[in-house]
Short mmCIF file of C-alpha atoms in Angstrom, two decimals:
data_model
loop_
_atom_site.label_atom_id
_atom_site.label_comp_id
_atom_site.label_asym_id
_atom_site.label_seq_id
_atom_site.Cartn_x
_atom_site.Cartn_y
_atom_site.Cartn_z
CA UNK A 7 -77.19 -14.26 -132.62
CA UNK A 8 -76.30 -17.24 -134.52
CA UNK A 9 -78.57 -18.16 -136.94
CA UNK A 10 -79.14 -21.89 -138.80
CA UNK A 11 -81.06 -21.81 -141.48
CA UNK A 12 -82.66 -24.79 -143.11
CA UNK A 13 -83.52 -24.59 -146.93
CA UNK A 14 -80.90 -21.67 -147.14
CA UNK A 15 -80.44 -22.46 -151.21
CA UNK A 16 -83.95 -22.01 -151.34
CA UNK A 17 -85.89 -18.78 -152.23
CA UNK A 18 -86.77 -17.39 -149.31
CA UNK A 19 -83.70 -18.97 -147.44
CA UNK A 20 -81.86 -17.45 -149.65
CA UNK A 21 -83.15 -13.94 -148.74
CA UNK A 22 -82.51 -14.73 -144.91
CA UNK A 23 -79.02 -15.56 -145.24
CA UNK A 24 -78.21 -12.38 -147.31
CA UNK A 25 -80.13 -9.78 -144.64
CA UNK A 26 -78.23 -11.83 -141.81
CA UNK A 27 -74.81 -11.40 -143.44
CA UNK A 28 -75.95 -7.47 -143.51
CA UNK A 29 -77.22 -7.54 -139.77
CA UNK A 30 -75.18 -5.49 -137.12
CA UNK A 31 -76.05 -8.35 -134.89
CA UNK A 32 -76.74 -11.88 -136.28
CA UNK A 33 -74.80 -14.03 -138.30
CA UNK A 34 -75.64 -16.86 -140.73
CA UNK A 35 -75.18 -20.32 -140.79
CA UNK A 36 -76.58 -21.65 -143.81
CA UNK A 37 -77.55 -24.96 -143.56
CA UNK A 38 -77.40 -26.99 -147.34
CA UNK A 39 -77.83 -30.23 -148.97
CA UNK A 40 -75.29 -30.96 -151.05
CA UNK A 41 -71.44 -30.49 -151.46
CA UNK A 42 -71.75 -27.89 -154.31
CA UNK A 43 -74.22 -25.59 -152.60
CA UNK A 44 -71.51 -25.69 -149.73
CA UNK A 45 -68.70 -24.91 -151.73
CA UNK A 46 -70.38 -21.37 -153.62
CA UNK A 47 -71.33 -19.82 -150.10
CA UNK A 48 -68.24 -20.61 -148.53
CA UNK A 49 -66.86 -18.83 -151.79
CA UNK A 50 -68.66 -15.85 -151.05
CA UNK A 51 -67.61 -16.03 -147.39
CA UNK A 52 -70.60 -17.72 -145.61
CA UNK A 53 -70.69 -19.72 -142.89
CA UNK A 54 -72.58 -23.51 -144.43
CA UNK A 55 -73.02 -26.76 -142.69
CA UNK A 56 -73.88 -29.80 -145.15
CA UNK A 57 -77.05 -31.14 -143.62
CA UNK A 58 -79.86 -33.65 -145.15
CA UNK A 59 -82.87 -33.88 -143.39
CA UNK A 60 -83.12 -37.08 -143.67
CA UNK A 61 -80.82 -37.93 -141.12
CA UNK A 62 -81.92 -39.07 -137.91
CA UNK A 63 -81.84 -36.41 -135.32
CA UNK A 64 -78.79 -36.47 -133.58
CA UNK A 65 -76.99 -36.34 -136.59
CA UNK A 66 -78.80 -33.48 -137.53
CA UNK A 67 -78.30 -32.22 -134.06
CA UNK A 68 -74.75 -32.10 -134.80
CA UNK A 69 -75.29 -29.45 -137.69
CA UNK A 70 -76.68 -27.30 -134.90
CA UNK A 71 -74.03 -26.71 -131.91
CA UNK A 72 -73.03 -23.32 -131.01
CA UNK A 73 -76.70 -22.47 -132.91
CA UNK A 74 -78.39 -19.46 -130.99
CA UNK A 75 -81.75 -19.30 -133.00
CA UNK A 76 -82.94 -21.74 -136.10
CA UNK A 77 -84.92 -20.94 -139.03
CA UNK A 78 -87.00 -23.14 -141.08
CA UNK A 79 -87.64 -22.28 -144.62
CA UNK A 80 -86.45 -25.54 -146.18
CA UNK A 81 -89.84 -27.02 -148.10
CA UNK A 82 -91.94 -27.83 -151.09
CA UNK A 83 -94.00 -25.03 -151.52
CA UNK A 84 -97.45 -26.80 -152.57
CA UNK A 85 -96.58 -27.97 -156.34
CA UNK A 86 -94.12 -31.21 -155.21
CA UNK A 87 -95.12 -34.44 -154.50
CA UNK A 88 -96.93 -35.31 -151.47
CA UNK A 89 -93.66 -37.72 -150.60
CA UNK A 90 -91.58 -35.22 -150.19
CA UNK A 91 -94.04 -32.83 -148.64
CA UNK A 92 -93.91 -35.77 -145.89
CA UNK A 93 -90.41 -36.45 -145.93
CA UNK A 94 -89.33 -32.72 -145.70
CA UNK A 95 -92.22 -30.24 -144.63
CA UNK A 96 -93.63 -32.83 -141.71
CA UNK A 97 -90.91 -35.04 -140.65
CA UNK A 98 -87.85 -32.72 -141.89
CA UNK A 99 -89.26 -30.13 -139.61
CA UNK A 100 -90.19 -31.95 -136.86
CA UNK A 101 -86.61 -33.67 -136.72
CA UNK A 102 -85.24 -29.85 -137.09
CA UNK A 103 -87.04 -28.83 -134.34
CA UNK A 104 -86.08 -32.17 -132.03
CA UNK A 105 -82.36 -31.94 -133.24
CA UNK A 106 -82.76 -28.07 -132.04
CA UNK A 107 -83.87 -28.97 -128.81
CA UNK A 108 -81.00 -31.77 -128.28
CA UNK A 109 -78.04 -28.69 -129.25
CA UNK A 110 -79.76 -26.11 -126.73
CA UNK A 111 -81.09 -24.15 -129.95
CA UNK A 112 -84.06 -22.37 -127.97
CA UNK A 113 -85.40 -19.93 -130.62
CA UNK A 114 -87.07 -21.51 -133.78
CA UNK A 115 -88.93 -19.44 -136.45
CA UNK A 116 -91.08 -21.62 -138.38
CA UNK A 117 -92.17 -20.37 -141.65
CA UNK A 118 -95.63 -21.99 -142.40
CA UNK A 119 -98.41 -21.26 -144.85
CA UNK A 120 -101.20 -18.57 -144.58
CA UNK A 121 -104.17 -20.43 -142.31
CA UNK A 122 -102.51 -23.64 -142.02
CA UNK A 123 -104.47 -23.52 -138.37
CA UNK A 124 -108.10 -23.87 -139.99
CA UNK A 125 -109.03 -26.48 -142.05
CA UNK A 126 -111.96 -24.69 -142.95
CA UNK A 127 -110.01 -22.28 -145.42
CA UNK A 128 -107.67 -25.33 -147.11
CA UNK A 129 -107.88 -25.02 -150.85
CA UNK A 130 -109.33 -28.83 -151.87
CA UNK A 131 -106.06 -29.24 -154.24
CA UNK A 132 -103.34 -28.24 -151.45
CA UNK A 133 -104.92 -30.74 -148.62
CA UNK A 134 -102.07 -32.48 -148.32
CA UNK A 135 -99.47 -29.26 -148.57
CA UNK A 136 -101.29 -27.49 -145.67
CA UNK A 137 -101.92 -31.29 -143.59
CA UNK A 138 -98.03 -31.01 -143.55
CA UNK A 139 -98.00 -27.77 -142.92
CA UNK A 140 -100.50 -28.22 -140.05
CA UNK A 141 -99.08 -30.98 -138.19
CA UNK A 142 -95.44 -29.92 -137.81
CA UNK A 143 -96.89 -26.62 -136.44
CA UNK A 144 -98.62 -28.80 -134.17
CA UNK A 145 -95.73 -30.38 -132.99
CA UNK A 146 -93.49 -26.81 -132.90
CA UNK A 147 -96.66 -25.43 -130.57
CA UNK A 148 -96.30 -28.27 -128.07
CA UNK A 149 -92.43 -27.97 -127.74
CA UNK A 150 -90.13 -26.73 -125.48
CA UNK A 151 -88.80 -24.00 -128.01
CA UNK A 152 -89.55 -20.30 -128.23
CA UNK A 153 -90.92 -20.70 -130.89
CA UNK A 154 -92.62 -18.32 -133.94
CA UNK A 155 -94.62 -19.55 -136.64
CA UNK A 156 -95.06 -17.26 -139.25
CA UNK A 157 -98.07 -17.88 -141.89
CA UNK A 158 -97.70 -16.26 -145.30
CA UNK A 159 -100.07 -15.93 -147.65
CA UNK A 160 -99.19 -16.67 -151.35
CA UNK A 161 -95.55 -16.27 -151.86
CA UNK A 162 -94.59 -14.20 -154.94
CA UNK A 163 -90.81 -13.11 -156.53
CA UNK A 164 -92.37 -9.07 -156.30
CA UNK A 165 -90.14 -6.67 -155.02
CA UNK A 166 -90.41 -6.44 -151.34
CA UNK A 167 -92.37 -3.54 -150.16
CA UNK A 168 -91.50 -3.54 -146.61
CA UNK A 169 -95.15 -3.47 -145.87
CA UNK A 170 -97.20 -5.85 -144.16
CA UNK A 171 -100.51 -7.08 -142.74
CA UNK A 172 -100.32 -9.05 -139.47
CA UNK A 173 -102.52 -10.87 -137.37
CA UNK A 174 -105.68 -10.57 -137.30
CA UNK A 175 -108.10 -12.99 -139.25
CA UNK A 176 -106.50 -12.81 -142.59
CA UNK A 177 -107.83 -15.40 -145.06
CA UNK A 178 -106.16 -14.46 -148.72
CA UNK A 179 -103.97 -12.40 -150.04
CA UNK A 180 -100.11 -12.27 -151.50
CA UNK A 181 -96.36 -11.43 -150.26
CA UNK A 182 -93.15 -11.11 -151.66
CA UNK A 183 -90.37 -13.73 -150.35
CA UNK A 184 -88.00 -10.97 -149.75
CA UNK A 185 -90.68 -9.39 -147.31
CA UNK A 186 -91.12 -12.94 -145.36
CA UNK A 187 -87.45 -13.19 -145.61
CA UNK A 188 -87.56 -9.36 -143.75
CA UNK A 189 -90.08 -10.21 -141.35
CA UNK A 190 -88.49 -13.67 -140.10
CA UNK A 191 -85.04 -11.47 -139.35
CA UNK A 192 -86.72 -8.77 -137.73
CA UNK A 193 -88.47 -10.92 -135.50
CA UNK A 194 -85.02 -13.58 -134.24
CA UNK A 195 -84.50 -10.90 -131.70
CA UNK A 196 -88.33 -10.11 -130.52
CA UNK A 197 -89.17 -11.43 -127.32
CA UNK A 198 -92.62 -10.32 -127.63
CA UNK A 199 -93.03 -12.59 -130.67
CA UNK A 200 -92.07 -16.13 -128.62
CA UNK A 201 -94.83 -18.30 -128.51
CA UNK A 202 -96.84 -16.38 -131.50
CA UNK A 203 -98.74 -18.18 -134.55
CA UNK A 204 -99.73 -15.31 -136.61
CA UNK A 205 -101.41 -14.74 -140.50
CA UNK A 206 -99.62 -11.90 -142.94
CA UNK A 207 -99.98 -10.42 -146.28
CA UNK A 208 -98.95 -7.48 -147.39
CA UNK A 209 -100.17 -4.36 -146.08
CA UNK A 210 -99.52 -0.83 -144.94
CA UNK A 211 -97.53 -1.37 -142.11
CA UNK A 212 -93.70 -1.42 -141.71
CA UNK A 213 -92.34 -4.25 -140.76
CA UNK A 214 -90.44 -3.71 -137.71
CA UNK A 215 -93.89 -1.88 -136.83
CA UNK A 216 -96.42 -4.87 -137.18
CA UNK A 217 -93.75 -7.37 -135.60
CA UNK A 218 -93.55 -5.33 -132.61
CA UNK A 219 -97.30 -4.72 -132.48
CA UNK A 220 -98.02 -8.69 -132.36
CA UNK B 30 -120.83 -51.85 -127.62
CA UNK B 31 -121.73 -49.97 -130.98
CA UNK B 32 -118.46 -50.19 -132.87
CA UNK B 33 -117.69 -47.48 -135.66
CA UNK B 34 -115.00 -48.83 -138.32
CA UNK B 35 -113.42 -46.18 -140.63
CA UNK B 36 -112.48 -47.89 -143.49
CA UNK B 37 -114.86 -50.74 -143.27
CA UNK B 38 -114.99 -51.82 -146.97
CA UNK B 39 -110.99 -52.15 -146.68
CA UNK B 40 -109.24 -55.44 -146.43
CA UNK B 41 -108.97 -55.57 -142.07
CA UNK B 42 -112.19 -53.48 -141.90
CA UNK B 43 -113.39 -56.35 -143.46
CA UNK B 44 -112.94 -58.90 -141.25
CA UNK B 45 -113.50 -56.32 -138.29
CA UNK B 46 -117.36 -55.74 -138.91
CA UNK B 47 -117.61 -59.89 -139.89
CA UNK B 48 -116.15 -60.09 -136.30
CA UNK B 49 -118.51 -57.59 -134.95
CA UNK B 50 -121.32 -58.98 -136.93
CA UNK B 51 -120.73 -62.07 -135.22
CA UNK B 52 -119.67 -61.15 -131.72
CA UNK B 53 -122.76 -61.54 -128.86
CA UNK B 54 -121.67 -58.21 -127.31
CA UNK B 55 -120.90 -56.09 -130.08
CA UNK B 56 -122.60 -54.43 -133.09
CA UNK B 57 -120.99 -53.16 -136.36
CA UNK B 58 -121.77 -49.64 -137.85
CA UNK B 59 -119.58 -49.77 -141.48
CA UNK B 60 -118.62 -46.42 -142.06
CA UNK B 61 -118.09 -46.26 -146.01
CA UNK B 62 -117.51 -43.57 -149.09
CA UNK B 63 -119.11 -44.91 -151.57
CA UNK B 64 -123.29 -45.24 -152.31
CA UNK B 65 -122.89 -48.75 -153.57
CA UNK B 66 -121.16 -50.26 -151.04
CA UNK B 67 -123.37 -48.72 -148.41
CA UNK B 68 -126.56 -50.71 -150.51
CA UNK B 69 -124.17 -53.97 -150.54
CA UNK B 70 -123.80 -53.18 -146.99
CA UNK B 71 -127.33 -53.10 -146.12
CA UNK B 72 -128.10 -56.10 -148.39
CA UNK B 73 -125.81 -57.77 -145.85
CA UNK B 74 -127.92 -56.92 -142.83
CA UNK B 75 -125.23 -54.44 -142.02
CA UNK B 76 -125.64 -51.19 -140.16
CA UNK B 77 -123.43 -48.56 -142.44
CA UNK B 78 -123.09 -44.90 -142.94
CA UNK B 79 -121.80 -43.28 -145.23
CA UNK B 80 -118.66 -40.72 -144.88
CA UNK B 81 -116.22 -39.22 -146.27
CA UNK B 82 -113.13 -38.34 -144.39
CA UNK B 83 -112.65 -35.04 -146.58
CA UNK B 84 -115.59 -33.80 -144.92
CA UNK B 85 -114.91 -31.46 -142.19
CA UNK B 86 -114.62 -32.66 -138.20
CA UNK B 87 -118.52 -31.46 -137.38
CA UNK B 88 -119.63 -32.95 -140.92
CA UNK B 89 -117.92 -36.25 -139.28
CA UNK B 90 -118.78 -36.28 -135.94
CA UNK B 91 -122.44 -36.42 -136.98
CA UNK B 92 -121.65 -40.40 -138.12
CA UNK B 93 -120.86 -41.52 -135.31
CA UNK B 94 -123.68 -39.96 -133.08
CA UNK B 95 -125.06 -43.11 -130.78
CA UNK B 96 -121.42 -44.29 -131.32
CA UNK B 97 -119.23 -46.52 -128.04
CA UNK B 98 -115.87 -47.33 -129.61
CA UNK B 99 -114.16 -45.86 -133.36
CA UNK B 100 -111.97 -48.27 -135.15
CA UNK B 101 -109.88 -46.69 -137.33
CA UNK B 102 -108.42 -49.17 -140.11
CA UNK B 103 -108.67 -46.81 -143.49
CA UNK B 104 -105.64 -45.82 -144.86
CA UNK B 105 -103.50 -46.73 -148.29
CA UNK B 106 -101.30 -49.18 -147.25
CA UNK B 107 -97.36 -48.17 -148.17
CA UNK B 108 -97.64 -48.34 -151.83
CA UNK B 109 -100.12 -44.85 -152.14
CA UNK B 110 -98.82 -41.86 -153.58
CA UNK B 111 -97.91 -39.33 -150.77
CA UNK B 112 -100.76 -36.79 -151.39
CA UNK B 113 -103.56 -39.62 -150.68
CA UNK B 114 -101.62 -40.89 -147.30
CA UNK B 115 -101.31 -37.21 -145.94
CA UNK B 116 -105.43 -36.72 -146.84
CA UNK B 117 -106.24 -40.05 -145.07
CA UNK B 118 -103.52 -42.27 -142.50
CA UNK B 119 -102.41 -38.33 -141.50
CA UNK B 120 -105.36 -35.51 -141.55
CA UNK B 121 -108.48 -38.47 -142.08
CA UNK B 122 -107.38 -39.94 -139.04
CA UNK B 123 -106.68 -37.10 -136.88
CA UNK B 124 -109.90 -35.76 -137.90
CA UNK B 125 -111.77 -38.90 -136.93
CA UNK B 126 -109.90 -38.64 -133.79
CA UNK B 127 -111.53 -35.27 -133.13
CA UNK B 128 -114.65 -36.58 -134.31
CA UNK B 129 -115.07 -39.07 -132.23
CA UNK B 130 -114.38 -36.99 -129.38
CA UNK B 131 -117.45 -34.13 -130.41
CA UNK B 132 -119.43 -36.98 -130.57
CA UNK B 133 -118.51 -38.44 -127.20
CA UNK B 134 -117.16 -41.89 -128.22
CA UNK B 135 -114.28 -42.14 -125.83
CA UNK B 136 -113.00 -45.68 -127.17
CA UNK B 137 -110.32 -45.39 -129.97
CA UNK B 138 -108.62 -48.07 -131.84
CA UNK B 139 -106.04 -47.30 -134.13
CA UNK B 140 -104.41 -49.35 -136.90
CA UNK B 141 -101.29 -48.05 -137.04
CA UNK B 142 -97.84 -49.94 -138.40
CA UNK B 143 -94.65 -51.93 -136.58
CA UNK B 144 -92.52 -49.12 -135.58
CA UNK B 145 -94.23 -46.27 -136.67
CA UNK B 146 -92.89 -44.49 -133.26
CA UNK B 147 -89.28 -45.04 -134.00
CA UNK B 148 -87.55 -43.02 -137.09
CA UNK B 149 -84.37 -45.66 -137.10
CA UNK B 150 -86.57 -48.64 -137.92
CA UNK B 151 -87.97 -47.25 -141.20
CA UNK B 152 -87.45 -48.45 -144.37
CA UNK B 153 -86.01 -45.56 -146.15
CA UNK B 154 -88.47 -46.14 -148.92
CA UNK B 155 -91.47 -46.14 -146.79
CA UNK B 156 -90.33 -42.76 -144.93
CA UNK B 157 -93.74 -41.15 -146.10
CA UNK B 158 -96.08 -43.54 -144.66
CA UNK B 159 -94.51 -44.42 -141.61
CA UNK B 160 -94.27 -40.53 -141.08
CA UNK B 161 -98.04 -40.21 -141.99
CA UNK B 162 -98.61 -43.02 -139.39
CA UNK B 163 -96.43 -41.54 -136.40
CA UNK B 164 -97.30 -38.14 -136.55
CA UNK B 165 -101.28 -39.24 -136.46
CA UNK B 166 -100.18 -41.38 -133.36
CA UNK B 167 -98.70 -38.92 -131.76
CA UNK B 168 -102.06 -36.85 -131.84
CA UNK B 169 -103.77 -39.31 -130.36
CA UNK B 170 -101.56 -40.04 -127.31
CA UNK B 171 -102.44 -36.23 -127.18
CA UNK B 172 -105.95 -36.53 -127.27
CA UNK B 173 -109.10 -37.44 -124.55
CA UNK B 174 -109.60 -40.44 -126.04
CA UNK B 175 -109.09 -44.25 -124.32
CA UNK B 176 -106.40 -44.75 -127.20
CA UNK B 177 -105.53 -48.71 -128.01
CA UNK B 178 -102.72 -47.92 -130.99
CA UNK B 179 -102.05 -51.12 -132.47
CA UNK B 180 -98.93 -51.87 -134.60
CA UNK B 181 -98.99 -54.67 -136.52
CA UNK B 182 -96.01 -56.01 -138.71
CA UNK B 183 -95.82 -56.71 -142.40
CA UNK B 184 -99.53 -57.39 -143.34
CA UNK B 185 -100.53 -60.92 -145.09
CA UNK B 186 -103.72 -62.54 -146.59
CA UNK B 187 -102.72 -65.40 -145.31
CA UNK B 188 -104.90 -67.52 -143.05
CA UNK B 189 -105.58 -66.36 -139.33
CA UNK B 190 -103.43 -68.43 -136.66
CA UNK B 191 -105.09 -67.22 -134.06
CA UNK B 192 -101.66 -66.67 -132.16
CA UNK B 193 -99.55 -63.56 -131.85
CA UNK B 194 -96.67 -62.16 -130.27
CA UNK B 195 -97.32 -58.83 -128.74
CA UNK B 196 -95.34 -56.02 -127.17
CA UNK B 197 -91.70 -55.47 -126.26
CA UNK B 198 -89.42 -54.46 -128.84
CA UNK B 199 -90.17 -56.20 -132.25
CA UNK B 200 -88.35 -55.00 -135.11
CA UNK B 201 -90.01 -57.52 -137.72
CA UNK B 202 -92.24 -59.80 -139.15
CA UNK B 203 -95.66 -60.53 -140.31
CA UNK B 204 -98.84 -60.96 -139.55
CA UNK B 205 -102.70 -62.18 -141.41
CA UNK B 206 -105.20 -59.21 -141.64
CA UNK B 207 -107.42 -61.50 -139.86
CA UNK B 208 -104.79 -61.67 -136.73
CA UNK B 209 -105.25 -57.95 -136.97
CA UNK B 210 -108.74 -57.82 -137.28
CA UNK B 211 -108.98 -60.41 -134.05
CA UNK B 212 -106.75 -58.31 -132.42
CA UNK B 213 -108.80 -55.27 -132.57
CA UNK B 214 -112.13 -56.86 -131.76
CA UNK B 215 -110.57 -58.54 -128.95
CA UNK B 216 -108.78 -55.22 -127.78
CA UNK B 217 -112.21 -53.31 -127.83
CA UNK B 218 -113.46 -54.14 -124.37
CA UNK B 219 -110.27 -55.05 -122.51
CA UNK B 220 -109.33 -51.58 -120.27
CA UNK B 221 -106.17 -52.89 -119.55
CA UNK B 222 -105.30 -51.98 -123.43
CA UNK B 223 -106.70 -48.32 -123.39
CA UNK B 224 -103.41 -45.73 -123.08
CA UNK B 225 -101.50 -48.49 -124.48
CA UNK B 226 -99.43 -48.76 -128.14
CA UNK B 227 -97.94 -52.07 -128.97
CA UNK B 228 -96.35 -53.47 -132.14
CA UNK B 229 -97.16 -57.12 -132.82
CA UNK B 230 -96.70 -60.02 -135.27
CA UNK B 231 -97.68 -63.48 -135.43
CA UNK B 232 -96.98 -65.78 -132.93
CA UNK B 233 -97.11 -68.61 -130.31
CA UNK B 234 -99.41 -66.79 -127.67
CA UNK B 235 -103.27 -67.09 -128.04
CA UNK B 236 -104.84 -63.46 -129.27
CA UNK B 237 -106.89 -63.21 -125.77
CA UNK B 238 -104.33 -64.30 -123.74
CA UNK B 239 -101.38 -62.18 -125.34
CA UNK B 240 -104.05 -59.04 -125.25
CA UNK B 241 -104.71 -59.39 -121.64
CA UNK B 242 -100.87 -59.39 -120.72
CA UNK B 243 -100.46 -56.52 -122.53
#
């Protein structure tokens, strides 16, 4: 498959794009702000598209033609301002997944944040990171995409174990980017994880294992 | 009707419970966050409660027990910081939304802003709080509730004119919080406004008579 992904300079993006370019089967488009960021992965022979989300849709939709599956890891993480959490982790995603729809992009992973679901278990200082959060997955639940949202606990630069925790009622715990980065590829080509909203942390079970077992 | 107004002690909930107050079919109930203005409230011969829209959906549905119709005027205003518009116009307001519905009061009235359901027309400085204000729309068009959404242009102090323009496509202008607050009260009890969103600005048609051709 061909895979956009959104927020490909970023940390875990970054990840993605480098286990697609290894994958017998998929094949990265990375999907970047600005002219530079272009220029140093088509250096190291990467497909990249220059895309800012704050276009308006159909521009953005242009970004995504001949796209078989989208990722979205672009995002603040819970430290930025709550204007850009807004502008890029609400409306950025909810125009990625529109603008996916419009190109015939079907398959969207979503890459949200560990109970983003329940309110209940919102730390008091990252209300408005998870309301974000929250409301785009909202909107990527009642679309027509085959969709995944994966919910990661708290992200870390560790060395991946290839181990994880899935499902379930998870409620804290940590995971390295490269693992989310692992899990998000393994699961493109899942059927059995379209239309799944599901927890993980690390944990004793491979990968490939606890995707399949969703 | 009893008539519920989130953000009561702001500058349209103002005028909405004065209209209330003085409206033969009607009957305020302030909803406020703060101790004091409750007592200033109460001083005033005012019914008030007092919430706070951090609380939990079951910790907010219990204000509005006994409750007809929700107004829902709190909210920053443009000029907030991002992390105080996601808390309140965004996850306050859905969560009032979901409130009201535990509590069974079907009638909803939401302030929301001219536009807020089209991307093109925002002011690119603004993107945060029209986003805030569109994606807590779209929940309620989603919801149970007999939704009036209410989108009223560039907001003034100026004094009420008692005239709007309402409906069809309105890219600009202004309007008196008063108008607003008018608006709304007259809105309340008129079922040919529930399911409906309108933008609106001042104008040459009389509030009652520009409501009822909605």
């Amino acid at each position: 498959m061909k895979v956009a992904v959104f927020g490909a300079n970023g940390q875990i993006g970054q990840h993605v794009v480098e286990l697609l370019q290894q994958h017998p089967q998929h094949k990265a488009v990375a999907l970047v702000r600005k002219e530079k960021q272009l220029a140093v992965l088509n250096k190291q022979g990467i497909d990249a598209r220059l895309i800012d989300l704050s276009a308006q849709v159909d521009e953005i939709s242009k970004a995504l033609v001949g796209i078989d599956a989208v990722v979205f890891s672009a995002g603040s993480g819970g430290d930025t301002d709550g204007d850009m959490t807004l502008r890029i982790d609400l409306d950025g995603a909810v125009k990625a997944m529109e603008a996916a729809e419009l190109a015939g992009a079907k398959r969207f992973i979503m890459v949200s944040a560990l109970q983003a679901h329940n309110r209940e278990f919102w730390h008091p200082d990252l209300v408005p990171y998870y309301a974000a959060k929250h409301y785009a997955d909202r909107e990527l639940l009642r679309s027509n995409l085959d969709y995944t949202i994966i919910r990661p606990g708290l992200l870390t630069n560790n060395a991946s174990t290839g181990n994880i925790h899935a499902n379930g009622q998870i409620t804290e715990g940590e995971i390295p980017r490269e693992d989310v980065a692992k899990v998000i590829v393994t699961a493109i080509d899942k059927p059995n994880t379209i239309g799944k909203a599901f927890d993980m942390v690390s944990g004793d079970t491979p990968i490939e294992q606890a995707i399949e077992a969703l």
